[in-house]
């Protein structure tokens, strides 16, 4: 290839890639963006504070994750008032969120105008709520994944696999108490920094959970996705607080099976739940274990009594500090509450819908307790199919969005339960629940 | 009398709409990916609106906005490279033999181009994909004309070296 041929080849490459016209939705974006006050658009919602970096070598040596801390605080506050109204944020434009009634009077369909073209209602994934109540939804546009904050123009690309064409299938999306967003795509770990994602050296992140003190805890299988010869999975934990990584490597007695649930009660006790050993998609779904770690020793806990080791689908902590556990044995489903001294157990005889099993690859974090003490969890069917959201107010169980294909949910500081589904975003507001009750 | 927020937005919208096609051309030339380009121009619009109060001479909007698009696109190239470098799941780039030598050599040239630094890719794209004059390239890169010419020469030299390494060779100098 001579010089002339090289130039002709370059021109041919240019012709195959250069587009003459911008897609119409980019014109829409101009309108969306410029309808926010200049200097206070989506990107300027992110206020940066100094971070610190940990070397990969140090992290690897510690046997836990390398955490690169890049925090941001959201200055735009998204506060919901009455149905159909959204309070203007103090530091940003008015979020354009409206609500449409559904057949269920307690459930409202969420319409977030700026994202109409980005947020395909049928293609939503994870959902998280920031410390200020802002609702963030992850979705896909074509094969590219992105993240958007409802009511605020703009979006952020997600995942490091987008350029290799690998479909992003994150399992976790959580804000730490300082407002940093952490995501676990395909078992890895990323944090949002400057509108772009930083990938951390980690694989096999099973669960991320926010402790009452604002510390984000994570749970990793180690070695990731691999069974040891004796069928025992090692567990590695980590915590992230103000840029400091707390090494809590292997604090829990390794147990057979697969870890899938994590919670930290206000007294600092770390609780880890899992399912029994074996292989296959639904192997040993009716057995598992619950381990309590107090910083010194780990001990197996049996909420259902001696000799019974249930599959612990998820764990959550209530505003009163009580631990909640969603469990299943071969024959029965259970919702347990531990107040620090004793367990209270509910079963299907008390109205608890049968708890399904989480297929491998799905996030375990599917239960949450709101500030009002209401317990929320995803109802999964016998084969792991999604059967809506369940709320327990201490008296009775109520099911919502049974046919919507709920993909994820989170409870806001005001007690609203926000869900991302196969049919868009929905919210169940506490005032609506109070009316029904 | 000062401009109201609505008036400022209207002016920005008009200028941005008028420049959007040209900006998208720029981004697609540099990034060679429609989806990435769309994101880059979107990000450029957001940045431009944030910086809008700092643009005193609005007759210079086109060049000002194009520079933002070029910078955002170049940063995306850097990010892409970082991700690719750390992405263990991505299959290694392999040239697939094609029935026509023309397509095959195009693939090899693109792969060689991908191995250049983002600054090199940008200047090659502006010159050879968009056929821009060096004076215009200098304005877009915000550098003196002589610097722009030097950068292009160096970039082409590195591209030839990459091609020779691939065996597509004896690229005439």
Coordinates of C-alpha atoms in Angstrom, one line a residue:
Chain A
X1 CA 0.0 0.0 0.0
X2 CA 1.5 3.2 -1.1
X3 CA 0.9 6.7 0.2
X4 CA -1.9 7.4 -2.3
X5 CA -3.6 4.1 -1.5
X6 CA -3.4 4.8 2.2
X7 CA -5.1 8.1 1.7
X8 CA -7.8 6.6 -0.5
X9 CA -8.4 3.9 2.1
X10 CA -8.7 6.5 4.8
X11 CA -11.2 8.3 2.8
X12 CA -13.2 5.1 2.2
X13 CA -13.1 4.5 6.0
X14 CA -14.4 8.0 6.5
X15 CA -17.2 7.6 4.0
X16 CA -18.3 4.4 5.8
X17 CA -18.5 6.1 9.2
X18 CA -19.2 9.8 8.8
X19 CA -22.9 10.6 9.1
X20 CA -24.3 13.7 7.5
X21 CA -27.3 14.3 9.7
X22 CA -27.8 14.1 13.4
X23 CA -30.6 11.8 14.7
X24 CA -33.8 13.7 15.5
X25 CA -33.6 12.8 19.2
X26 CA -30.4 14.8 19.5
X27 CA -32.4 17.8 18.6
X28 CA -34.8 16.9 21.3
X29 CA -31.9 16.8 23.7
X30 CA -31.0 20.4 22.9
X31 CA -34.5 21.4 23.9
X32 CA -34.4 19.3 27.1
X33 CA -31.0 20.5 28.2
X34 CA -31.5 24.2 27.5
X35 CA -34.8 24.2 29.3
X36 CA -32.8 23.8 32.5
X37 CA -31.0 26.9 33.8
X38 CA -27.6 27.1 32.3
X39 CA -24.9 26.0 34.8
X40 CA -27.4 23.9 36.6
X41 CA -28.0 21.1 34.2
X42 CA -27.6 17.4 34.8
X43 CA -23.8 17.4 35.0
X44 CA -23.6 20.3 37.3
X45 CA -25.8 18.4 39.7
X46 CA -22.7 16.6 40.6
X47 CA -20.6 18.5 43.1
X48 CA -17.2 17.0 43.7
X49 CA -15.4 16.6 46.9
X50 CA -11.8 15.4 47.2
X51 CA -11.2 11.7 46.9
X52 CA -8.4 9.4 47.6
X53 CA -7.0 6.6 45.7
X54 CA -5.8 3.2 46.9
X55 CA -3.2 1.4 45.0
X56 CA -4.2 -1.8 43.3
X57 CA -1.2 -3.6 44.8
X58 CA -2.3 -2.6 48.3
X59 CA -5.8 -3.7 47.6
X60 CA -4.8 -7.0 46.1
X61 CA -2.4 -7.6 49.0
X62 CA -5.3 -7.0 51.3
X63 CA -7.3 -9.6 49.5
X64 CA -10.2 -7.4 49.0
X65 CA -11.4 -4.9 46.5
X66 CA -9.5 -1.9 45.2
X67 CA -11.7 1.0 46.0
X68 CA -11.2 4.2 44.2
X69 CA -13.3 6.7 46.0
X70 CA -14.8 9.4 44.0
X71 CA -17.8 10.9 45.7
X72 CA -20.3 13.3 44.7
X73 CA -23.2 15.0 46.3
X74 CA -26.4 15.7 44.6
X75 CA -27.5 19.2 45.0
X76 CA -30.8 18.7 43.2
X77 CA -33.4 17.5 45.6
X78 CA -36.3 15.5 44.2
X79 CA -39.1 15.6 46.7
X80 CA -42.5 14.2 46.0
X81 CA -45.6 16.0 47.4
X82 CA -49.0 15.1 46.3
X83 CA -49.8 12.8 43.4
X84 CA -49.2 14.5 40.1
X85 CA -47.0 17.2 41.7
X86 CA -43.3 17.4 42.2
X87 CA -41.8 20.0 44.3
X88 CA -39.2 22.2 42.5
X89 CA -35.7 21.3 43.5
X90 CA -33.9 24.0 45.3
X91 CA -30.8 24.0 43.3
X92 CA -32.0 22.8 39.9
X93 CA -34.8 23.2 37.5
X94 CA -38.2 21.8 38.2
X95 CA -38.0 18.0 37.6
X96 CA -40.6 17.1 35.1
X97 CA -42.2 14.1 36.7
X98 CA -45.8 13.4 36.4
X99 CA -47.9 10.5 37.5
X100 CA -50.7 8.5 35.8
X101 CA -53.2 6.4 37.7
X102 CA -53.3 2.7 37.2
X103 CA -55.9 0.0 37.8
X104 CA -54.5 -0.3 41.3
X105 CA -55.3 2.9 43.2
X106 CA -52.2 2.5 45.3
X107 CA -49.9 2.4 42.3
X108 CA -48.9 5.3 40.0
X109 CA -47.2 5.1 36.7
X110 CA -44.2 7.5 36.6
X111 CA -43.7 9.7 33.6
X112 CA -40.4 11.4 33.4
X113 CA -40.5 13.7 30.4
X114 CA -36.9 14.2 29.7
X115 CA -36.3 10.5 29.4
X116 CA -39.1 9.6 27.1
X117 CA -36.8 8.8 24.2
X118 CA -34.0 7.3 26.4
X119 CA -35.8 5.2 28.9
X120 CA -37.6 2.5 27.0
X121 CA -40.4 1.5 29.3
X122 CA -39.9 -2.1 28.4
X123 CA -36.2 -2.1 29.0
X124 CA -35.6 -1.0 32.6
X125 CA -33.2 -2.8 34.9
X126 CA -31.9 -1.7 38.3
X127 CA -33.2 1.2 40.4
X128 CA -31.6 3.1 43.2
X129 CA -32.5 6.1 45.4
X130 CA -29.9 8.6 46.4
X131 CA -29.6 10.1 49.9
X132 CA -31.7 13.1 48.8
X133 CA -34.5 11.0 47.4
X134 CA -33.6 11.3 43.8
X135 CA -34.6 8.2 41.8
X136 CA -32.1 6.7 39.4
X137 CA -33.1 4.1 36.8
X138 CA -30.8 1.9 34.8
X139 CA -32.0 0.9 31.3
X140 CA -30.9 0.0 27.9
X141 CA -31.1 1.8 24.6
X142 CA -30.4 -0.8 22.0
X143 CA -27.5 -2.8 23.4
X144 CA -26.1 0.1 25.3
X145 CA -26.9 0.5 29.0
X146 CA -27.3 3.8 30.7
X147 CA -28.4 5.4 33.9
X148 CA -30.8 8.4 34.2
X149 CA -32.1 10.3 37.2
X150 CA -35.8 10.8 36.9
X151 CA -36.8 14.3 36.1
X152 CA -33.4 15.5 35.2
X153 CA -32.2 15.7 31.5
X154 CA -29.2 13.7 30.6
X155 CA -27.9 10.2 31.0
X156 CA -24.7 8.4 31.9
X157 CA -23.3 5.5 30.0
X158 CA -23.0 2.3 32.0
X159 CA -20.6 -0.5 32.0
X160 CA -17.2 -1.2 30.5
X161 CA -18.6 -3.8 28.2
X162 CA -20.6 -1.5 26.1
X163 CA -17.9 -1.2 23.4
X164 CA -17.4 -4.9 23.1
X165 CA -21.1 -5.3 22.5
X166 CA -21.7 -7.3 25.7
X167 CA -25.1 -6.6 27.1
X168 CA -24.8 -5.0 30.5
X169 CA -26.5 -7.1 33.1
X170 CA -25.7 -5.5 36.4
X171 CA -26.9 -7.1 39.6
X172 CA -26.5 -4.3 42.1
X173 CA -27.0 -0.5 42.2
X174 CA -26.5 1.2 45.5
X175 CA -25.6 4.6 46.9
X176 CA -23.3 4.8 49.8
X177 CA -24.1 7.2 52.6
X178 CA -21.8 9.9 51.1
X179 CA -23.8 9.9 47.9
X180 CA -21.4 7.9 45.8
X181 CA -23.1 5.5 43.4
X182 CA -21.8 1.9 43.2
X183 CA -22.8 -0.6 40.7
X184 CA -22.0 -4.2 40.1
X185 CA -22.1 -5.0 36.4
X186 CA -21.7 -8.6 35.5
X187 CA -20.3 -9.3 39.0
X188 CA -17.7 -6.5 38.9
X189 CA -17.7 -3.2 40.8
X190 CA -17.8 0.3 39.4
X191 CA -18.3 3.7 41.0
X192 CA -19.5 6.8 39.3
X193 CA -16.9 9.5 39.0
X194 CA -17.2 12.7 37.0
X195 CA -20.0 11.4 34.9
X196 CA -18.0 8.4 33.9
X197 CA -17.5 5.0 35.5
X198 CA -14.4 3.7 37.2
X199 CA -13.9 0.0 37.2
X200 CA -12.5 -1.5 40.3
X201 CA -10.6 -4.7 40.6
X202 CA -13.3 -7.0 41.7
X203 CA -15.2 -9.9 40.5
X204 CA -18.1 -11.8 41.9
X205 CA -19.8 -9.1 43.8
X206 CA -23.0 -10.7 45.1
X207 CA -24.5 -8.0 47.3
X208 CA -24.1 -4.4 48.2
X209 CA -26.0 -3.1 51.3
X210 CA -26.1 0.1 53.1
X211 CA -25.6 -0.2 56.8
X212 CA -27.5 2.1 59.2
X213 CA -24.4 4.2 59.8
X214 CA -24.1 5.0 56.0
X215 CA -21.3 2.5 55.3
X216 CA -21.7 0.5 52.2
X217 CA -20.9 -3.2 52.7
X218 CA -20.2 -5.6 49.9
X219 CA -20.1 -9.3 49.6
X220 CA -17.9 -11.3 47.2
X221 CA -17.6 -14.9 46.4
X222 CA -14.0 -15.9 46.4
X223 CA -12.7 -17.4 44.2
X224 CA -15.5 -15.9 42.1
X225 CA -18.0 -18.2 40.6
X226 CA -15.8 -21.2 41.4
X227 CA -16.3 -24.1 43.7
X228 CA -13.6 -25.3 45.9
X229 CA -12.9 -29.0 45.8
X230 CA -14.8 -29.6 49.0
X231 CA -17.8 -27.6 47.8
X232 CA -17.2 -24.8 50.1
X233 CA -17.4 -21.2 48.9
X234 CA -15.1 -18.7 50.5
X235 CA -16.6 -15.4 51.3
X236 CA -14.9 -12.0 51.2
X237 CA -16.4 -8.9 52.6
X238 CA -15.5 -5.3 52.3
X239 CA -16.7 -1.9 53.4
X240 CA -16.3 1.5 52.0
X241 CA -16.5 4.6 54.1
X242 CA -15.1 8.1 53.3
X243 CA -12.6 6.6 50.9
X244 CA -11.3 4.1 53.5
X245 CA -11.5 0.5 52.7
X246 CA -12.1 -1.7 55.7
X247 CA -10.7 -5.1 55.2
X248 CA -13.1 -7.7 56.5
X249 CA -11.7 -10.5 54.5
X250 CA -13.4 -13.8 55.1
X251 CA -15.0 -12.9 58.4
X252 CA -17.6 -15.5 58.0
X253 CA -17.1 -19.2 58.4
X254 CA -17.2 -20.6 54.9
X255 CA -20.3 -22.6 54.3
X256 CA -21.3 -24.9 51.5
X257 CA -23.3 -23.3 48.7
X258 CA -23.7 -19.8 47.5
X259 CA -23.8 -16.5 49.3
X260 CA -26.8 -14.3 48.4
X261 CA -27.7 -12.0 51.3
X262 CA -26.0 -9.4 53.5
X263 CA -27.1 -7.1 56.2
X264 CA -25.5 -5.1 59.0
X265 CA -27.4 -4.3 62.1
X266 CA -26.8 -1.1 64.1
X267 CA -24.7 -2.9 66.7
X268 CA -22.2 -3.7 63.9
X269 CA -23.1 -7.3 63.6
X270 CA -22.7 -8.6 60.0
X271 CA -25.2 -11.1 58.8
X272 CA -24.7 -13.3 55.7
X273 CA -27.2 -15.6 54.2
X274 CA -26.9 -18.2 51.5
X275 CA -28.3 -21.2 49.8
X276 CA -27.2 -24.8 50.1
X277 CA -24.6 -26.5 48.1
X278 CA -24.9 -28.4 44.9
X279 CA -25.0 -27.3 41.3
X280 CA -27.6 -26.5 38.7
X281 CA -30.0 -23.6 38.4
X282 CA -32.3 -24.5 41.3
X283 CA -30.2 -26.9 43.2
X284 CA -30.8 -27.1 46.9
X285 CA -33.3 -24.3 46.9
X286 CA -34.8 -25.4 50.1
X287 CA -31.6 -25.3 52.2
X288 CA -29.0 -22.8 53.1
X289 CA -27.6 -21.0 56.1
X290 CA -27.4 -17.8 58.1
X291 CA -24.2 -16.7 59.7
X292 CA -23.6 -13.9 62.2
X293 CA -20.3 -12.3 62.6
X294 CA -19.6 -9.9 65.5
X295 CA -16.1 -8.8 64.4
X296 CA -14.4 -11.6 66.3
X297 CA -16.2 -14.9 65.6
X298 CA -18.7 -16.2 63.2
X299 CA -21.5 -18.4 64.2
X300 CA -24.3 -20.2 62.4
X301 CA -27.8 -19.0 63.4
X302 CA -30.9 -21.1 63.0
X303 CA -34.0 -18.9 63.2
X304 CA -36.4 -21.8 62.5
X305 CA -34.9 -24.0 65.2
X306 CA -32.1 -26.6 65.5
X307 CA -31.6 -28.8 62.6
X308 CA -33.3 -26.5 60.1
X309 CA -31.0 -24.5 57.8
X310 CA -33.2 -22.5 55.4
X311 CA -32.3 -20.9 52.1
X312 CA -31.9 -17.2 53.1
X313 CA -33.2 -15.3 50.1
X314 CA -32.5 -11.9 51.5
X315 CA -31.8 -9.9 54.7
X316 CA -32.8 -6.3 55.6
X317 CA -32.6 -4.0 58.6
X318 CA -35.6 -2.0 59.9
X319 CA -35.6 1.5 61.3
X320 CA -35.8 0.0 64.8
X321 CA -32.6 -1.9 64.1
X322 CA -34.4 -5.3 63.9
X323 CA -33.1 -7.8 61.3
X324 CA -35.6 -9.2 58.8
X325 CA -34.9 -12.5 56.9
X326 CA -36.7 -13.9 54.0
X327 CA -36.3 -17.6 54.0
X328 CA -37.5 -20.8 52.4
X329 CA -37.3 -24.5 53.1
X330 CA -38.3 -27.3 50.7
X331 CA -41.9 -27.1 52.1
X332 CA -42.5 -23.6 53.4
X333 CA -41.6 -19.9 53.2
X334 CA -40.8 -17.7 56.2
X335 CA -40.4 -14.1 57.1
X336 CA -38.4 -13.7 60.3
X337 CA -37.7 -10.8 62.5
X338 CA -34.9 -10.7 65.0
X339 CA -35.0 -7.9 67.6
X340 CA -31.7 -8.7 69.1
X341 CA -33.0 -11.2 71.6
X342 CA -35.5 -13.5 69.9
X343 CA -36.9 -14.4 66.5
X344 CA -40.5 -13.9 65.4
X345 CA -41.4 -16.1 62.5
X346 CA -44.3 -15.7 60.0
X347 CA -45.2 -18.3 57.4
X348 CA -47.8 -18.8 54.6
X349 CA -50.3 -19.6 57.3
X350 CA -50.0 -16.0 58.4
X351 CA -50.6 -14.8 54.8
X352 CA -47.0 -14.7 53.6
X353 CA -46.9 -15.4 49.9
X354 CA -44.7 -18.3 49.1
X355 CA -41.2 -17.1 48.5
X356 CA -39.6 -18.2 45.3
X357 CA -36.1 -18.9 44.6
X358 CA -33.6 -16.6 43.0
X359 CA -32.1 -18.1 39.8
X360 CA -28.4 -17.9 39.7
X361 CA -27.2 -14.6 38.3
X362 CA -30.0 -12.5 39.9
X363 CA -29.3 -10.1 42.7
X364 CA -30.1 -11.3 46.1
X365 CA -31.0 -7.9 47.4
X366 CA -34.7 -8.0 46.9
X367 CA -36.0 -7.1 50.3
X368 CA -36.1 -3.6 52.0
X369 CA -37.6 -2.0 55.0
X370 CA -39.0 1.5 54.7
X371 CA -38.7 4.3 57.3
X372 CA -42.2 3.5 58.4
X373 CA -41.2 -0.1 59.2
X374 CA -43.1 -1.5 56.2
X375 CA -41.3 -4.5 54.8
X376 CA -41.1 -4.8 51.0
X377 CA -39.9 -7.7 48.9
X378 CA -40.1 -9.1 45.5
X379 CA -42.4 -12.1 45.0
X380 CA -40.8 -14.7 42.9
X381 CA -42.6 -17.8 41.7
X382 CA -41.5 -21.4 42.0
X383 CA -39.3 -21.2 39.0
X384 CA -37.9 -17.7 39.8
X385 CA -40.5 -15.9 37.7
X386 CA -41.4 -12.4 38.8
X387 CA -44.7 -12.0 40.5
X388 CA -44.7 -8.5 41.7
X389 CA -44.0 -6.6 44.9
X390 CA -45.2 -7.5 48.4
X391 CA -45.6 -5.1 51.3
X392 CA -46.0 -6.2 54.9
X393 CA -47.2 -3.5 57.3
X394 CA -47.0 -5.6 60.5
X395 CA -50.5 -6.8 60.1
X396 CA -51.0 -8.1 56.6
X397 CA -49.3 -8.8 53.3
X398 CA -50.4 -6.8 50.2
X399 CA -49.3 -7.6 46.6
X400 CA -48.7 -5.0 43.9
X401 CA -47.8 -4.9 40.3
X402 CA -48.2 -8.7 39.9
X403 CA -48.1 -8.6 36.1
X404 CA -45.8 -5.7 35.6
X405 CA -42.6 -7.7 35.6
X406 CA -40.9 -5.8 38.4
X407 CA -37.2 -5.8 37.9
X408 CA -36.0 -3.9 40.9
X409 CA -37.3 -1.6 43.6
X410 CA -36.1 0.7 46.3
X411 CA -37.7 2.6 49.2
X412 CA -37.3 6.3 49.4
X413 CA -36.8 8.3 52.6
X414 CA -40.4 9.3 52.5
X415 CA -41.5 5.7 52.4
X416 CA -42.4 5.5 48.7
X417 CA -41.6 2.3 47.0
X418 CA -40.2 2.9 43.5
X419 CA -40.1 0.1 41.0
X420 CA -38.5 -0.4 37.6
X421 CA -40.4 -2.9 35.6
X422 CA -40.9 -4.3 32.1
X423 CA -43.6 -1.7 31.6
X424 CA -41.9 1.4 33.0
X425 CA -41.4 3.0 36.4
X426 CA -44.1 2.8 39.0
X427 CA -44.3 4.2 42.5
X428 CA -46.4 3.2 45.5
X429 CA -46.8 6.2 47.9
X430 CA -47.3 5.9 51.6
X431 CA -50.3 8.2 51.5
X432 CA -52.0 6.0 49.0
X433 CA -51.4 3.0 51.2
X434 CA -52.7 4.9 54.2
X435 CA -55.9 5.7 52.3
X436 CA -56.4 2.1 51.4
X437 CA -55.8 0.9 54.8
Chain B
X1 CA -31.1 45.4 29.6
X2 CA -30.0 41.9 30.4
X3 CA -31.2 38.8 28.6
X4 CA -33.8 36.7 30.3
X5 CA -33.2 33.0 30.8
X6 CA -35.9 32.2 28.2
X7 CA -34.1 34.4 25.7
X8 CA -30.8 32.9 26.4
X9 CA -32.2 29.4 26.0
X10 CA -33.9 30.3 22.7
X11 CA -30.7 31.7 21.3
X12 CA -28.7 28.6 22.4
X13 CA -31.3 26.3 21.0
X14 CA -31.3 28.0 17.6
X15 CA -27.5 28.0 17.3
X16 CA -27.2 24.4 18.5
X17 CA -29.9 23.1 16.2
X18 CA -28.2 24.8 13.3
X19 CA -24.8 23.3 14.2
X20 CA -26.0 19.9 15.2
X21 CA -25.5 18.1 11.8
X22 CA -22.0 19.4 11.4
X23 CA -21.1 18.5 15.0
X24 CA -22.5 15.0 14.5
X25 CA -20.3 14.7 11.4
X26 CA -17.3 15.6 13.5
X27 CA -18.1 13.1 16.2
X28 CA -18.8 10.2 13.8
X29 CA -15.5 10.9 12.0
X30 CA -13.5 10.8 15.3
X31 CA -15.4 8.0 17.0
X32 CA -16.6 5.9 14.1
X33 CA -19.5 4.7 16.1
X34 CA -23.0 6.1 15.8
X35 CA -24.1 5.4 19.4
X36 CA -20.9 6.8 20.9
X37 CA -21.1 9.8 18.6
X38 CA -24.7 10.5 19.7
X39 CA -23.6 10.4 23.3
X40 CA -20.6 12.6 22.6
X41 CA -22.7 15.3 21.0
X42 CA -25.3 15.1 23.7
X43 CA -22.5 15.6 26.3
X44 CA -21.2 18.5 24.3
X45 CA -24.6 20.1 24.3
X46 CA -24.8 19.8 28.0
X47 CA -21.3 21.2 28.5
X48 CA -22.0 24.0 26.0
X49 CA -25.1 25.0 27.8
X50 CA -23.3 25.0 31.1
X51 CA -20.6 27.2 29.6
X52 CA -23.0 29.3 27.6
X53 CA -22.7 32.4 29.8
X54 CA -18.9 32.4 29.1
X55 CA -19.3 32.7 25.4
X56 CA -19.3 36.5 24.9
X57 CA -19.2 36.6 21.1
X58 CA -22.0 34.4 19.8
X59 CA -20.9 34.8 16.2
X60 CA -18.2 32.4 17.2
X61 CA -20.6 29.7 18.4
X62 CA -19.9 27.3 15.6
X63 CA -16.1 27.1 16.2
X64 CA -16.6 27.2 20.0
X65 CA -19.1 24.3 19.9
X66 CA -17.1 22.3 17.4
X67 CA -14.1 22.5 19.7
X68 CA -16.2 21.2 22.6
X69 CA -17.4 18.3 20.4
X70 CA -13.8 17.5 19.4
X71 CA -12.7 17.5 23.0
X72 CA -15.5 15.4 24.2
X73 CA -15.0 12.9 21.4
X74 CA -11.3 12.7 22.1
X75 CA -12.0 12.1 25.8
X76 CA -14.4 9.3 24.8
X77 CA -11.6 7.7 22.7
X78 CA -9.4 7.8 25.8
X79 CA -12.1 6.3 28.0
X80 CA -12.8 3.6 25.4
X81 CA -9.2 2.7 25.3
X82 CA -9.0 2.4 29.1
X83 CA -12.1 0.2 29.1
X84 CA -10.8 -2.0 26.3
X85 CA -7.5 -2.3 28.0
X86 CA -9.1 -3.5 31.2
X87 CA -11.9 -5.5 29.6
X88 CA -11.0 -9.1 29.9
X89 CA -14.2 -10.2 28.3
X90 CA -13.6 -8.5 25.1
X91 CA -12.3 -10.8 22.4
X92 CA -9.0 -9.7 20.9
X93 CA -9.2 -7.9 17.6
X94 CA -8.8 -10.3 14.8
X95 CA -8.8 -9.3 11.2
X96 CA -11.2 -11.5 9.2
X97 CA -10.0 -12.3 5.7
X98 CA -12.4 -10.9 3.2
X99 CA -13.1 -11.9 -0.3
X100 CA -11.9 -8.5 -1.5
X101 CA -8.5 -7.2 -0.7
X102 CA -9.9 -3.7 -0.5
X103 CA -12.2 -4.4 2.5
X104 CA -9.4 -6.4 4.1
X105 CA -6.9 -3.6 3.9
X106 CA -9.5 -1.2 5.2
X107 CA -10.0 -3.4 8.3
X108 CA -6.2 -3.5 8.8
X109 CA -6.0 0.3 8.5
X110 CA -8.8 0.8 10.9
X111 CA -7.1 -1.6 13.4
X112 CA -3.9 0.3 13.0
X113 CA -5.7 3.5 13.5
X114 CA -7.2 2.2 16.7
X115 CA -3.8 1.6 18.1
X116 CA -2.8 5.3 17.8
X117 CA -3.1 7.8 20.5
X118 CA -6.5 9.6 20.6
X119 CA -4.8 12.9 19.6
X120 CA -3.4 11.1 16.5
X121 CA -6.8 9.6 15.6
X122 CA -8.4 13.0 15.9
X123 CA -6.1 14.8 13.6
X124 CA -6.1 12.0 11.0
X125 CA -9.9 11.9 11.1
X126 CA -10.3 15.6 10.7
X127 CA -7.9 15.6 7.7
X128 CA -8.7 12.4 5.9
X129 CA -12.2 11.5 6.9
X130 CA -13.6 14.9 6.7
X131 CA -11.2 16.4 4.2
X132 CA -10.8 19.6 6.3
X133 CA -8.1 22.1 5.5
X134 CA -5.2 22.4 7.9
X135 CA -6.3 26.0 8.8
X136 CA -9.7 24.6 9.9
X137 CA -8.1 21.8 11.8
X138 CA -5.8 24.2 13.7
X139 CA -8.9 26.1 14.8
X140 CA -10.7 23.0 15.9
X141 CA -7.7 21.8 17.9
X142 CA -7.1 25.3 19.1
X143 CA -3.4 25.2 18.2
X144 CA -1.2 27.2 15.7
X145 CA -1.3 26.1 12.1
X146 CA 2.3 24.9 12.2
X147 CA 1.5 22.7 15.3
X148 CA -1.5 21.2 13.5
X149 CA 0.7 20.3 10.5
X150 CA 3.3 18.8 12.8
X151 CA 0.7 16.7 14.6
X152 CA -0.7 15.4 11.3
X153 CA 2.7 14.4 10.0
X154 CA 3.6 12.6 13.2
X155 CA 0.3 10.9 13.3
X156 CA 0.5 9.6 9.7
X157 CA 4.1 8.5 10.4
X158 CA 2.9 6.4 13.4
X159 CA 0.0 5.0 11.3
X160 CA 2.4 3.9 8.6
X161 CA 4.7 2.3 11.3
X162 CA 1.7 0.4 12.7
X163 CA 0.7 -0.8 9.2
X164 CA 4.3 -2.0 8.5
X165 CA 4.2 -3.8 11.8
X166 CA 1.1 -5.6 10.6
X167 CA 2.8 -6.5 7.4
X168 CA 0.5 -4.4 5.2
X169 CA 3.4 -2.9 4.0
X170 CA 6.0 -1.1 2.3
X171 CA 3.9 2.0 2.8
X172 CA 5.5 4.6 0.6
X173 CA 6.8 7.6 2.4

